[in-house]
């Protein structure tokens, strides 16, 4: 019987070799998610180690400059390790510890998830191996060294398109080689059940806090929540506790790359079709024979040909809307937020900022937008300089 | 020339240890794949697994990953593979089984895919990323068109073994080792115990694959099972000899078949 369905999406499409590991993980998660001691321990880690709750910051200058809706920024960039990724990683690492695993493996795109996993491994005493596409080790060289500094071993993946998709392939292959003592810390709301649900639950702390914070500050809910979407973990976390609030628009920003009408794009909802890959049924960028398409974005973290199954269903049911943001728009937003608010966002998060810049002026002044700033942009500074034609190397 | 009626899969295991050979369709070209299948059959193979190349073959080691890339880079498509299989079917009755991932099947259209399997003379299919829990995706349609969905059982299957084996048809693909496909010097899994477990609930023939490359390994495994499956070692010969691989394939398959007979 197929499990973990979101409408037609989701499921567990993985090799038999991994099935018992997935069943074991599912049973452990079902147990610990309702275990008060586990939840208390996780909350303690999130608060004392990762620095939660993250701030909901009123971006006054940006609001004034755009002249429309009030803009609040959910500051996931202020978390330890610099992004929302730590929320999920601490949850999964703690679960792996309870399951008696001694080794963590993970894929990474931009390096944020790899850094978070290496960090949790250092903290909790796991052996750690990270898989990263060569394209990404080149454009995020600093993060590679950061992971090594934290005691992880980084494997450079040279297969296929040498990006996030191939890093996932290689981590899955590694898991089939050594599964008994190893937990695969999947970094997004994707893959086989229970990952999409588990990662969403661990990330939902974002919207749990944001909902409470906005009610405290404004006494009402926002009109829109905006987040960037690759696999979709920060967006799922930012949306989740607002799903039942029908009046709140949920908007995911995909990476259009050079534009959705070009081949150089990673906009899955705009360009993809239904398929089954990386353990899940969902939308994927692919050809008529089901070959997964090479995708492109300036952002290594959004450079993925699929999207999590719960997002696919939110799209089908029209509960969330997905828009595509180009490299140029994202870079412009990256610079805009830096200059306007003194906050350098991750180039991934800049995709969400870019759409807020489009939307806010069209809205009334008494309306509110929450933008999830999923990560900080220090890692992107050299790449943006190169994009602008300046020859800076890290 | 009309199609030959394909032999039944079960027939090859009757009073015979089966040798099952794998190759990737379109590596280095579909014309060559056709020629190689016939050479492999002539050398004594009992069944040929034909890989439909996929952009992201997550169960494969490097050797077969590279074969997938070579095949796709020369424009191999599912449609062209069906045409190649039809040509092969005019020349041989050897059972033919596809190996591919669920996405190429799903996106082609499940009904359209299995109908084309029947029309071209494909007996069965192996889908590494379609576990027992998800096989409902294809099972009824595959049955309608007379295509066996081959069951894979892995060293980690443990308490799942009998559930999986009970519903197996065609043959059972017993995965010898952890990890991805590829040549291994030593197979450590306790295959005998797994085979005994399967035998308690199923009479379906058991063929062992993953990591087998030389005649001595094949001989030892054939003693406890109904057949051996060899993939990476064959694909390696193709990658080394390219268009001229027929003779080397013939000699290799002949030596393997002799070792298990």
PDB file of N, CA, C and O in Angstrom, chain A residues 1-3 11-20 23 159-160 165-166 169-170 172-173 176-177 179-180 274-277 281 286-292, chain B residues 53-58 60 65 69 72 77-79 102-104 106-108 128-131 133-134 137 152 154 156-160 164 178-180:
ATOM      1  N   UNK A   1       0.838  -1.203   0.000  1.00  0.00           N
ATOM      2  CA  UNK A   1       0.000   0.000   0.000  1.00  0.00           C
ATOM      3  C   UNK A   1       0.874   1.254   0.000  1.00  0.00           C
ATOM      4  O   UNK A   1       1.782   1.395   0.806  1.00  0.00           O
ATOM      5  N   UNK A   2       0.629   2.136  -0.925  1.00  0.00           N
ATOM      6  CA  UNK A   2       1.403   3.361  -1.047  1.00  0.00           C
ATOM      7  C   UNK A   2       1.147   4.300   0.139  1.00  0.00           C
ATOM      8  O   UNK A   2       0.018   4.504   0.535  1.00  0.00           O
ATOM      9  N   UNK A   3       2.232   4.854   0.690  1.00  0.00           N
ATOM     10  CA  UNK A   3       2.102   5.719   1.874  1.00  0.00           C
ATOM     11  C   UNK A   3       2.607   7.131   1.600  1.00  0.00           C
ATOM     12  O   UNK A   3       3.364   7.359   0.676  1.00  0.00           O
ATOM     13  N   UNK A  11       4.565   9.126  -1.929  1.00  0.00           N
ATOM     14  CA  UNK A  11       4.864   7.701  -2.081  1.00  0.00           C
ATOM     15  C   UNK A  11       6.268   7.328  -1.629  1.00  0.00           C
ATOM     16  O   UNK A  11       6.967   8.119  -0.969  1.00  0.00           O
ATOM     17  N   UNK A  12       6.668   6.116  -1.977  1.00  0.00           N
ATOM     18  CA  UNK A  12       7.970   5.581  -1.542  1.00  0.00           C
ATOM     19  C   UNK A  12       8.616   4.804  -2.691  1.00  0.00           C
ATOM     20  O   UNK A  12       8.665   3.578  -2.664  1.00  0.00           O
ATOM     21  N   UNK A  13       9.102   5.501  -3.695  1.00  0.00           N
ATOM     22  CA  UNK A  13       9.652   4.829  -4.875  1.00  0.00           C
ATOM     23  C   UNK A  13      11.164   4.695  -4.754  1.00  0.00           C
ATOM     24  O   UNK A  13      11.917   5.507  -5.283  1.00  0.00           O
ATOM     25  N   UNK A  14      11.569   3.682  -4.002  1.00  0.00           N
ATOM     26  CA  UNK A  14      13.001   3.488  -3.753  1.00  0.00           C
ATOM     27  C   UNK A  14      13.364   2.013  -3.888  1.00  0.00           C
ATOM     28  O   UNK A  14      12.489   1.146  -3.828  1.00  0.00           O
ATOM     29  N   UNK A  15      14.650   1.711  -4.061  1.00  0.00           N
ATOM     30  CA  UNK A  15      15.049   0.309  -4.189  1.00  0.00           C
ATOM     31  C   UNK A  15      14.699  -0.515  -2.939  1.00  0.00           C
ATOM     32  O   UNK A  15      14.705   0.007  -1.818  1.00  0.00           O
ATOM     33  N   UNK A  16      14.438  -1.784  -3.174  1.00  0.00           N
ATOM     34  CA  UNK A  16      14.133  -2.707  -2.086  1.00  0.00           C
ATOM     35  C   UNK A  16      15.205  -2.673  -0.993  1.00  0.00           C
ATOM     36  O   UNK A  16      14.891  -2.761   0.198  1.00  0.00           O
ATOM     37  N   UNK A  17      16.440  -2.511  -1.383  1.00  0.00           N
ATOM     38  CA  UNK A  17      17.558  -2.473  -0.418  1.00  0.00           C
ATOM     39  C   UNK A  17      17.315  -1.442   0.687  1.00  0.00           C
ATOM     40  O   UNK A  17      17.751  -1.622   1.813  1.00  0.00           O
ATOM     41  N   UNK A  18      16.602  -0.349   0.364  1.00  0.00           N
ATOM     42  CA  UNK A  18      16.389   0.719   1.347  1.00  0.00           C
ATOM     43  C   UNK A  18      15.053   0.615   2.076  1.00  0.00           C
ATOM     44  O   UNK A  18      14.796   1.366   3.026  1.00  0.00           O
ATOM     45  N   UNK A  19      14.198  -0.311   1.648  1.00  0.00           N
ATOM     46  CA  UNK A  19      12.836  -0.311   2.205  1.00  0.00           C
ATOM     47  C   UNK A  19      12.798  -0.525   3.719  1.00  0.00           C
ATOM     48  O   UNK A  19      12.080   0.175   4.429  1.00  0.00           O
ATOM     49  N   UNK A  20      13.575  -1.474   4.212  1.00  0.00           N
ATOM     50  CA  UNK A  20      13.522  -1.702   5.657  1.00  0.00           C
ATOM     51  C   UNK A  20      14.038  -0.496   6.446  1.00  0.00           C
ATOM     52  O   UNK A  20      13.534  -0.188   7.527  1.00  0.00           O
ATOM     53  N   UNK A  23      11.231   1.975   6.509  1.00  0.00           N
ATOM     54  CA  UNK A  23      10.173   1.527   7.423  1.00  0.00           C
ATOM     55  C   UNK A  23      10.607   1.754   8.877  1.00  0.00           C
ATOM     56  O   UNK A  23       9.820   2.219   9.708  1.00  0.00           O
ATOM     57  N   UNK A 159      29.252  13.007 -11.565  1.00  0.00           N
ATOM     58  CA  UNK A 159      28.311  12.353 -12.489  1.00  0.00           C
ATOM     59  C   UNK A 159      27.253  13.346 -12.970  1.00  0.00           C
ATOM     60  O   UNK A 159      26.980  14.347 -12.309  1.00  0.00           O
ATOM     61  N   UNK A 160      26.659  13.052 -14.107  1.00  0.00           N
ATOM     62  CA  UNK A 160      25.517  13.803 -14.637  1.00  0.00           C
ATOM     63  C   UNK A 160      25.772  15.283 -14.775  1.00  0.00           C
ATOM     64  O   UNK A 160      26.790  15.693 -15.330  1.00  0.00           O
ATOM     65  N   UNK A 165      20.812  17.554  -7.948  1.00  0.00           N
ATOM     66  CA  UNK A 165      20.160  16.302  -8.345  1.00  0.00           C
ATOM     67  C   UNK A 165      21.145  15.124  -8.294  1.00  0.00           C
ATOM     68  O   UNK A 165      20.822  14.050  -7.779  1.00  0.00           O
ATOM     69  N   UNK A 166      22.338  15.356  -8.794  1.00  0.00           N
ATOM     70  CA  UNK A 166      23.342  14.299  -8.842  1.00  0.00           C
ATOM     71  C   UNK A 166      23.902  14.010  -7.449  1.00  0.00           C
ATOM     72  O   UNK A 166      24.269  12.878  -7.143  1.00  0.00           O
ATOM     73  N   UNK A 169      21.391  11.666  -6.021  1.00  0.00           N
ATOM     74  CA  UNK A 169      21.625  10.320  -6.580  1.00  0.00           C
ATOM     75  C   UNK A 169      22.740   9.619  -5.826  1.00  0.00           C
ATOM     76  O   UNK A 169      22.615   8.461  -5.428  1.00  0.00           O
ATOM     77  N   UNK A 170      23.849  10.337  -5.661  1.00  0.00           N
ATOM     78  CA  UNK A 170      25.044   9.724  -5.076  1.00  0.00           C
ATOM     79  C   UNK A 170      24.842   9.409  -3.595  1.00  0.00           C
ATOM     80  O   UNK A 170      25.343   8.399  -3.097  1.00  0.00           O
ATOM     81  N   UNK A 172      21.939   8.633  -2.240  1.00  0.00           N
ATOM     82  CA  UNK A 172      21.085   7.444  -2.217  1.00  0.00           C
ATOM     83  C   UNK A 172      21.908   6.186  -2.483  1.00  0.00           C
ATOM     84  O   UNK A 172      21.736   5.162  -1.822  1.00  0.00           O
ATOM     85  N   UNK A 173      22.811   6.278  -3.460  1.00  0.00           N
ATOM     86  CA  UNK A 173      23.680   5.119  -3.756  1.00  0.00           C
ATOM     87  C   UNK A 173      24.512   4.766  -2.536  1.00  0.00           C
ATOM     88  O   UNK A 173      24.671   3.596  -2.185  1.00  0.00           O
ATOM     89  N   UNK A 176      22.526   2.859   0.039  1.00  0.00           N
ATOM     90  CA  UNK A 176      22.313   1.433  -0.255  1.00  0.00           C
ATOM     91  C   UNK A 176      23.568   0.609   0.051  1.00  0.00           C
ATOM     92  O   UNK A 176      23.478  -0.576   0.316  1.00  0.00           O
ATOM     93  N   UNK A 177      24.730   1.278   0.029  1.00  0.00           N
ATOM     94  CA  UNK A 177      25.975   0.547   0.333  1.00  0.00           C
ATOM     95  C   UNK A 177      26.095   0.262   1.818  1.00  0.00           C
ATOM     96  O   UNK A 177      26.631  -0.761   2.229  1.00  0.00           O
ATOM     97  N   UNK A 179      23.739   0.859   5.157  1.00  0.00           N
ATOM     98  CA  UNK A 179      22.472   1.383   5.658  1.00  0.00           C
ATOM     99  C   UNK A 179      22.278   1.117   7.153  1.00  0.00           C
ATOM    100  O   UNK A 179      21.622   1.889   7.851  1.00  0.00           O
ATOM    101  N   UNK A 180      22.887   0.055   7.661  1.00  0.00           N
ATOM    102  CA  UNK A 180      22.648  -0.363   9.049  1.00  0.00           C
ATOM    103  C   UNK A 180      22.960   0.741  10.068  1.00  0.00           C
ATOM    104  O   UNK A 180      22.160   1.013  10.954  1.00  0.00           O
ATOM    105  N   UNK A 274       4.178  15.736 -14.478  1.00  0.00           N
ATOM    106  CA  UNK A 274       4.099  14.704 -13.452  1.00  0.00           C
ATOM    107  C   UNK A 274       5.084  13.569 -13.744  1.00  0.00           C
ATOM    108  O   UNK A 274       5.186  13.104 -14.876  1.00  0.00           O
ATOM    109  N   UNK A 275       5.793  13.147 -12.710  1.00  0.00           N
ATOM    110  CA  UNK A 275       6.754  12.059 -12.877  1.00  0.00           C
ATOM    111  C   UNK A 275       7.020  11.382 -11.548  1.00  0.00           C
ATOM    112  O   UNK A 275       6.400  11.717 -10.527  1.00  0.00           O
ATOM    113  N   UNK A 276       7.931  10.412 -11.562  1.00  0.00           N
ATOM    114  CA  UNK A 276       8.306   9.701 -10.340  1.00  0.00           C
ATOM    115  C   UNK A 276       9.821   9.625 -10.286  1.00  0.00           C
ATOM    116  O   UNK A 276      10.451   8.998 -11.140  1.00  0.00           O
ATOM    117  N   UNK A 277      10.405  10.282  -9.304  1.00  0.00           N
ATOM    118  CA  UNK A 277      11.870  10.362  -9.242  1.00  0.00           C
ATOM    119  C   UNK A 277      12.290  10.701  -7.823  1.00  0.00           C
ATOM    120  O   UNK A 277      11.532  11.339  -7.086  1.00  0.00           O
ATOM    121  N   UNK A 281       6.397  10.751  -6.228  1.00  0.00           N
ATOM    122  CA  UNK A 281       5.653  11.229  -7.391  1.00  0.00           C
ATOM    123  C   UNK A 281       5.432  12.717  -7.172  1.00  0.00           C
ATOM    124  O   UNK A 281       5.006  13.139  -6.103  1.00  0.00           O
ATOM    125  N   UNK A 286      11.480  17.487 -17.215  1.00  0.00           N
ATOM    126  CA  UNK A 286      11.871  16.252 -17.897  1.00  0.00           C
ATOM    127  C   UNK A 286      11.418  16.286 -19.345  1.00  0.00           C
ATOM    128  O   UNK A 286      10.634  17.148 -19.740  1.00  0.00           O
ATOM    129  N   UNK A 287      11.905  15.310 -20.141  1.00  0.00           N
ATOM    130  CA  UNK A 287      11.483  15.277 -21.547  1.00  0.00           C
ATOM    131  C   UNK A 287      10.331  14.281 -21.740  1.00  0.00           C
ATOM    132  O   UNK A 287       9.853  13.682 -20.780  1.00  0.00           O
ATOM    133  N   UNK A 288       9.908  14.109 -22.976  1.00  0.00           N
ATOM    134  CA  UNK A 288       8.733  13.261 -23.267  1.00  0.00           C
ATOM    135  C   UNK A 288       8.975  11.785 -22.951  1.00  0.00           C
ATOM    136  O   UNK A 288       8.033  10.993 -22.888  1.00  0.00           O
ATOM    137  N   UNK A 289      10.247  11.379 -22.785  1.00  0.00           N
ATOM    138  CA  UNK A 289      10.542   9.993 -22.451  1.00  0.00           C
ATOM    139  C   UNK A 289      10.875   9.808 -20.967  1.00  0.00           C
ATOM    140  O   UNK A 289      11.360   8.765 -20.550  1.00  0.00           O
ATOM    141  N   UNK A 290      10.653  10.875 -20.174  1.00  0.00           N
ATOM    142  CA  UNK A 290      10.897  10.746 -18.744  1.00  0.00           C
ATOM    143  C   UNK A 290      12.363  10.866 -18.349  1.00  0.00           C
ATOM    144  O   UNK A 290      12.744  10.458 -17.251  1.00  0.00           O
ATOM    145  N   UNK A 291      13.192  11.387 -19.245  1.00  0.00           N
ATOM    146  CA  UNK A 291      14.582  11.667 -18.864  1.00  0.00           C
ATOM    147  C   UNK A 291      14.586  13.009 -18.136  1.00  0.00           C
ATOM    148  O   UNK A 291      14.023  13.990 -18.623  1.00  0.00           O
ATOM    149  N   UNK A 292      15.207  13.033 -16.947  1.00  0.00           N
ATOM    150  CA  UNK A 292      15.219  14.244 -16.131  1.00  0.00           C
ATOM    151  C   UNK A 292      16.075  15.306 -16.834  1.00  0.00           C
ATOM    152  O   UNK A 292      17.194  15.022 -17.281  1.00  0.00           O
TER     153      UNK A 292
ATOM    154  N   UNK B  53      17.933   3.086 -21.106  1.00  0.00           N
ATOM    155  CA  UNK B  53      18.757   4.048 -20.361  1.00  0.00           C
ATOM    156  C   UNK B  53      17.922   5.139 -19.689  1.00  0.00           C
ATOM    157  O   UNK B  53      16.890   5.550 -20.213  1.00  0.00           O
ATOM    158  N   UNK B  54      18.400   5.567 -18.524  1.00  0.00           N
ATOM    159  CA  UNK B  54      17.738   6.625 -17.759  1.00  0.00           C
ATOM    160  C   UNK B  54      18.795   7.645 -17.340  1.00  0.00           C
ATOM    161  O   UNK B  54      19.920   7.280 -17.045  1.00  0.00           O
ATOM    162  N   UNK B  55      18.379   8.903 -17.302  1.00  0.00           N
ATOM    163  CA  UNK B  55      19.325   9.986 -16.974  1.00  0.00           C
ATOM    164  C   UNK B  55      19.919   9.841 -15.572  1.00  0.00           C
ATOM    165  O   UNK B  55      21.037  10.286 -15.323  1.00  0.00           O
ATOM    166  N   UNK B  56      19.181   9.222 -14.631  1.00  0.00           N
ATOM    167  CA  UNK B  56      19.610   9.183 -13.228  1.00  0.00           C
ATOM    168  C   UNK B  56      19.428   7.798 -12.618  1.00  0.00           C
ATOM    169  O   UNK B  56      18.572   7.597 -11.762  1.00  0.00           O
ATOM    170  N   UNK B  57      20.236   6.839 -13.062  1.00  0.00           N
ATOM    171  CA  UNK B  57      20.052   5.459 -12.609  1.00  0.00           C
ATOM    172  C   UNK B  57      20.611   5.223 -11.201  1.00  0.00           C
ATOM    173  O   UNK B  57      21.761   4.829 -11.035  1.00  0.00           O
ATOM    174  N   UNK B  58      19.781   5.445 -10.174  1.00  0.00           N
ATOM    175  CA  UNK B  58      20.300   5.472  -8.802  1.00  0.00           C
ATOM    176  C   UNK B  58      20.718   4.114  -8.240  1.00  0.00           C
ATOM    177  O   UNK B  58      21.378   4.071  -7.227  1.00  0.00           O
ATOM    178  N   UNK B  60      22.548   2.013  -9.999  1.00  0.00           N
ATOM    179  CA  UNK B  60      23.685   1.526 -10.784  1.00  0.00           C
ATOM    180  C   UNK B  60      25.014   2.077 -10.305  1.00  0.00           C
ATOM    181  O   UNK B  60      25.113   3.231  -9.904  1.00  0.00           O
ATOM    182  N   UNK B  65      26.213   3.280 -15.128  1.00  0.00           N
ATOM    183  CA  UNK B  65      25.884   4.718 -15.254  1.00  0.00           C
ATOM    184  C   UNK B  65      26.461   5.279 -16.552  1.00  0.00           C
ATOM    185  O   UNK B  65      25.791   5.992 -17.290  1.00  0.00           O
ATOM    186  N   UNK B  69      24.736   6.927 -19.965  1.00  0.00           N
ATOM    187  CA  UNK B  69      25.103   8.222 -20.558  1.00  0.00           C
ATOM    188  C   UNK B  69      25.470   8.083 -22.032  1.00  0.00           C
ATOM    189  O   UNK B  69      25.045   8.890 -22.857  1.00  0.00           O
ATOM    190  N   UNK B  72      22.228   7.497 -24.086  1.00  0.00           N
ATOM    191  CA  UNK B  72      21.394   8.697 -24.231  1.00  0.00           C
ATOM    192  C   UNK B  72      22.071   9.726 -25.135  1.00  0.00           C
ATOM    193  O   UNK B  72      21.399  10.431 -25.885  1.00  0.00           O
ATOM    194  N   UNK B  77      16.014   6.412 -27.596  1.00  0.00           N
ATOM    195  CA  UNK B  77      14.741   6.707 -26.923  1.00  0.00           C
ATOM    196  C   UNK B  77      13.953   5.416 -26.750  1.00  0.00           C
ATOM    197  O   UNK B  77      14.256   4.402 -27.377  1.00  0.00           O
ATOM    198  N   UNK B  78      12.939   5.480 -25.905  1.00  0.00           N
ATOM    199  CA  UNK B  78      12.097   4.315 -25.646  1.00  0.00           C
ATOM    200  C   UNK B  78      11.463   3.814 -26.946  1.00  0.00           C
ATOM    201  O   UNK B  78      11.428   2.607 -27.204  1.00  0.00           O
ATOM    202  N   UNK B  79      10.984   4.724 -27.778  1.00  0.00           N
ATOM    203  CA  UNK B  79      10.378   4.324 -29.062  1.00  0.00           C
ATOM    204  C   UNK B  79      11.364   3.543 -29.929  1.00  0.00           C
ATOM    205  O   UNK B  79      11.020   2.507 -30.491  1.00  0.00           O
ATOM    206  N   UNK B 102      11.196   3.650 -12.927  1.00  0.00           N
ATOM    207  CA  UNK B 102       9.757   3.861 -13.040  1.00  0.00           C
ATOM    208  C   UNK B 102       9.423   5.114 -13.867  1.00  0.00           C
ATOM    209  O   UNK B 102       8.413   5.134 -14.576  1.00  0.00           O
ATOM    210  N   UNK B 103      10.282   6.142 -13.817  1.00  0.00           N
ATOM    211  CA  UNK B 103       9.891   7.379 -14.517  1.00  0.00           C
ATOM    212  C   UNK B 103       9.750   7.234 -16.039  1.00  0.00           C
ATOM    213  O   UNK B 103       8.756   7.701 -16.592  1.00  0.00           O
ATOM    214  N   UNK B 104      10.720   6.596 -16.726  1.00  0.00           N
ATOM    215  CA  UNK B 104      10.532   6.429 -18.176  1.00  0.00           C
ATOM    216  C   UNK B 104       9.247   5.658 -18.520  1.00  0.00           C
ATOM    217  O   UNK B 104       8.610   5.949 -19.536  1.00  0.00           O
ATOM    218  N   UNK B 106       6.404   5.513 -16.520  1.00  0.00           N
ATOM    219  CA  UNK B 106       5.275   6.355 -16.106  1.00  0.00           C
ATOM    220  C   UNK B 106       5.012   7.480 -17.110  1.00  0.00           C
ATOM    221  O   UNK B 106       3.876   7.759 -17.486  1.00  0.00           O
ATOM    222  N   UNK B 107       6.092   8.130 -17.539  1.00  0.00           N
ATOM    223  CA  UNK B 107       5.947   9.284 -18.429  1.00  0.00           C
ATOM    224  C   UNK B 107       5.552   8.840 -19.843  1.00  0.00           C
ATOM    225  O   UNK B 107       4.791   9.519 -20.529  1.00  0.00           O
ATOM    226  N   UNK B 108       6.032   7.669 -20.272  1.00  0.00           N
ATOM    227  CA  UNK B 108       5.644   7.125 -21.587  1.00  0.00           C
ATOM    228  C   UNK B 108       4.149   6.816 -21.597  1.00  0.00           C
ATOM    229  O   UNK B 108       3.481   6.879 -22.625  1.00  0.00           O
ATOM    230  N   UNK B 128      14.019  -1.160 -10.632  1.00  0.00           N
ATOM    231  CA  UNK B 128      14.728  -1.097  -9.339  1.00  0.00           C
ATOM    232  C   UNK B 128      14.129  -0.116  -8.334  1.00  0.00           C
ATOM    233  O   UNK B 128      14.285  -0.319  -7.138  1.00  0.00           O
ATOM    234  N   UNK B 129      13.468   0.934  -8.805  1.00  0.00           N
ATOM    235  CA  UNK B 129      12.924   1.901  -7.842  1.00  0.00           C
ATOM    236  C   UNK B 129      11.409   1.767  -7.675  1.00  0.00           C
ATOM    237  O   UNK B 129      10.735   2.730  -7.319  1.00  0.00           O
ATOM    238  N   UNK B 130      10.908   0.560  -7.903  1.00  0.00           N
ATOM    239  CA  UNK B 130       9.489   0.304  -7.655  1.00  0.00           C
ATOM    240  C   UNK B 130       9.368  -0.844  -6.649  1.00  0.00           C
ATOM    241  O   UNK B 130       9.294  -2.007  -7.030  1.00  0.00           O
ATOM    242  N   UNK B 131       9.366  -0.522  -5.342  1.00  0.00           N
ATOM    243  CA  UNK B 131       9.309  -1.583  -4.341  1.00  0.00           C
ATOM    244  C   UNK B 131       7.909  -2.182  -4.253  1.00  0.00           C
ATOM    245  O   UNK B 131       6.960  -1.662  -4.856  1.00  0.00           O
ATOM    246  N   UNK B 133       5.592  -2.062  -2.128  1.00  0.00           N
ATOM    247  CA  UNK B 133       4.530  -1.155  -1.681  1.00  0.00           C
ATOM    248  C   UNK B 133       3.970  -0.304  -2.809  1.00  0.00           C
ATOM    249  O   UNK B 133       2.858   0.200  -2.705  1.00  0.00           O
ATOM    250  N   UNK B 134       4.756  -0.107  -3.871  1.00  0.00           N
ATOM    251  CA  UNK B 134       4.317   0.779  -4.959  1.00  0.00           C
ATOM    252  C   UNK B 134       4.027   0.029  -6.246  1.00  0.00           C
ATOM    253  O   UNK B 134       3.754   0.652  -7.282  1.00  0.00           O
ATOM    254  N   UNK B 137       1.334   0.539  -9.043  1.00  0.00           N
ATOM    255  CA  UNK B 137       1.488   1.522 -10.123  1.00  0.00           C
ATOM    256  C   UNK B 137       1.418   0.848 -11.501  1.00  0.00           C
ATOM    257  O   UNK B 137       0.915   1.438 -12.446  1.00  0.00           O
ATOM    258  N   UNK B 152      12.449  -8.074  -6.828  1.00  0.00           N
ATOM    259  CA  UNK B 152      13.828  -7.995  -6.317  1.00  0.00           C
ATOM    260  C   UNK B 152      13.817  -8.248  -4.816  1.00  0.00           C
ATOM    261  O   UNK B 152      12.993  -7.687  -4.093  1.00  0.00           O
ATOM    262  N   UNK B 154      16.540  -8.188  -1.503  1.00  0.00           N
ATOM    263  CA  UNK B 154      17.873  -7.671  -1.163  1.00  0.00           C
ATOM    264  C   UNK B 154      18.362  -8.255   0.159  1.00  0.00           C
ATOM    265  O   UNK B 154      17.567  -8.787   0.939  1.00  0.00           O
ATOM    266  N   UNK B 156      18.973  -6.770   2.727  1.00  0.00           N
ATOM    267  CA  UNK B 156      18.299  -6.083   3.828  1.00  0.00           C
ATOM    268  C   UNK B 156      16.801  -6.401   3.898  1.00  0.00           C
ATOM    269  O   UNK B 156      16.103  -5.851   4.738  1.00  0.00           O
ATOM    270  N   UNK B 157      16.314  -7.276   3.035  1.00  0.00           N
ATOM    271  CA  UNK B 157      14.864  -7.523   2.987  1.00  0.00           C
ATOM    272  C   UNK B 157      14.362  -8.239   4.236  1.00  0.00           C
ATOM    273  O   UNK B 157      13.238  -8.007   4.692  1.00  0.00           O
ATOM    274  N   UNK B 158      15.195  -9.143   4.779  1.00  0.00           N
ATOM    275  CA  UNK B 158      14.901  -9.821   6.052  1.00  0.00           C
ATOM    276  C   UNK B 158      13.447 -10.265   6.209  1.00  0.00           C
ATOM    277  O   UNK B 158      13.002 -11.154   5.508  1.00  0.00           O
ATOM    278  N   UNK B 159      12.715  -9.626   7.138  1.00  0.00           N
ATOM    279  CA  UNK B 159      11.343 -10.058   7.420  1.00  0.00           C
ATOM    280  C   UNK B 159      10.369  -9.806   6.263  1.00  0.00           C
ATOM    281  O   UNK B 159       9.220 -10.198   6.326  1.00  0.00           O
ATOM    282  N   UNK B 160      10.846  -9.155   5.225  1.00  0.00           N
ATOM    283  CA  UNK B 160       9.993  -8.895   4.063  1.00  0.00           C
ATOM    284  C   UNK B 160      10.091 -10.017   3.036  1.00  0.00           C
ATOM    285  O   UNK B 160       9.269 -10.098   2.115  1.00  0.00           O
ATOM    286  N   UNK B 164       7.443 -10.743  -0.136  1.00  0.00           N
ATOM    287  CA  UNK B 164       7.848 -10.419  -1.505  1.00  0.00           C
ATOM    288  C   UNK B 164       7.791 -11.659  -2.389  1.00  0.00           C
ATOM    289  O   UNK B 164       7.269 -11.620  -3.504  1.00  0.00           O
ATOM    290  N   UNK B 178      24.965  -5.506  -0.854  1.00  0.00           N
ATOM    291  CA  UNK B 178      24.512  -4.134  -0.603  1.00  0.00           C
ATOM    292  C   UNK B 178      25.083  -3.244  -1.699  1.00  0.00           C
ATOM    293  O   UNK B 178      26.035  -3.605  -2.380  1.00  0.00           O
ATOM    294  N   UNK B 179      24.503  -2.059  -1.824  1.00  0.00           N
ATOM    295  CA  UNK B 179      25.075  -1.070  -2.723  1.00  0.00           C
ATOM    296  C   UNK B 179      24.500  -1.126  -4.121  1.00  0.00           C
ATOM    297  O   UNK B 179      23.389  -1.596  -4.334  1.00  0.00           O
ATOM    298  N   UNK B 180      25.293  -0.622  -5.066  1.00  0.00           N
ATOM    299  CA  UNK B 180      24.838  -0.500  -6.440  1.00  0.00           C
ATOM    300  C   UNK B 180      25.451  -1.614  -7.274  1.00  0.00           C
ATOM    301  O   UNK B 180      26.275  -2.390  -6.785  1.00  0.00           O
TER     302      UNK B 180
END
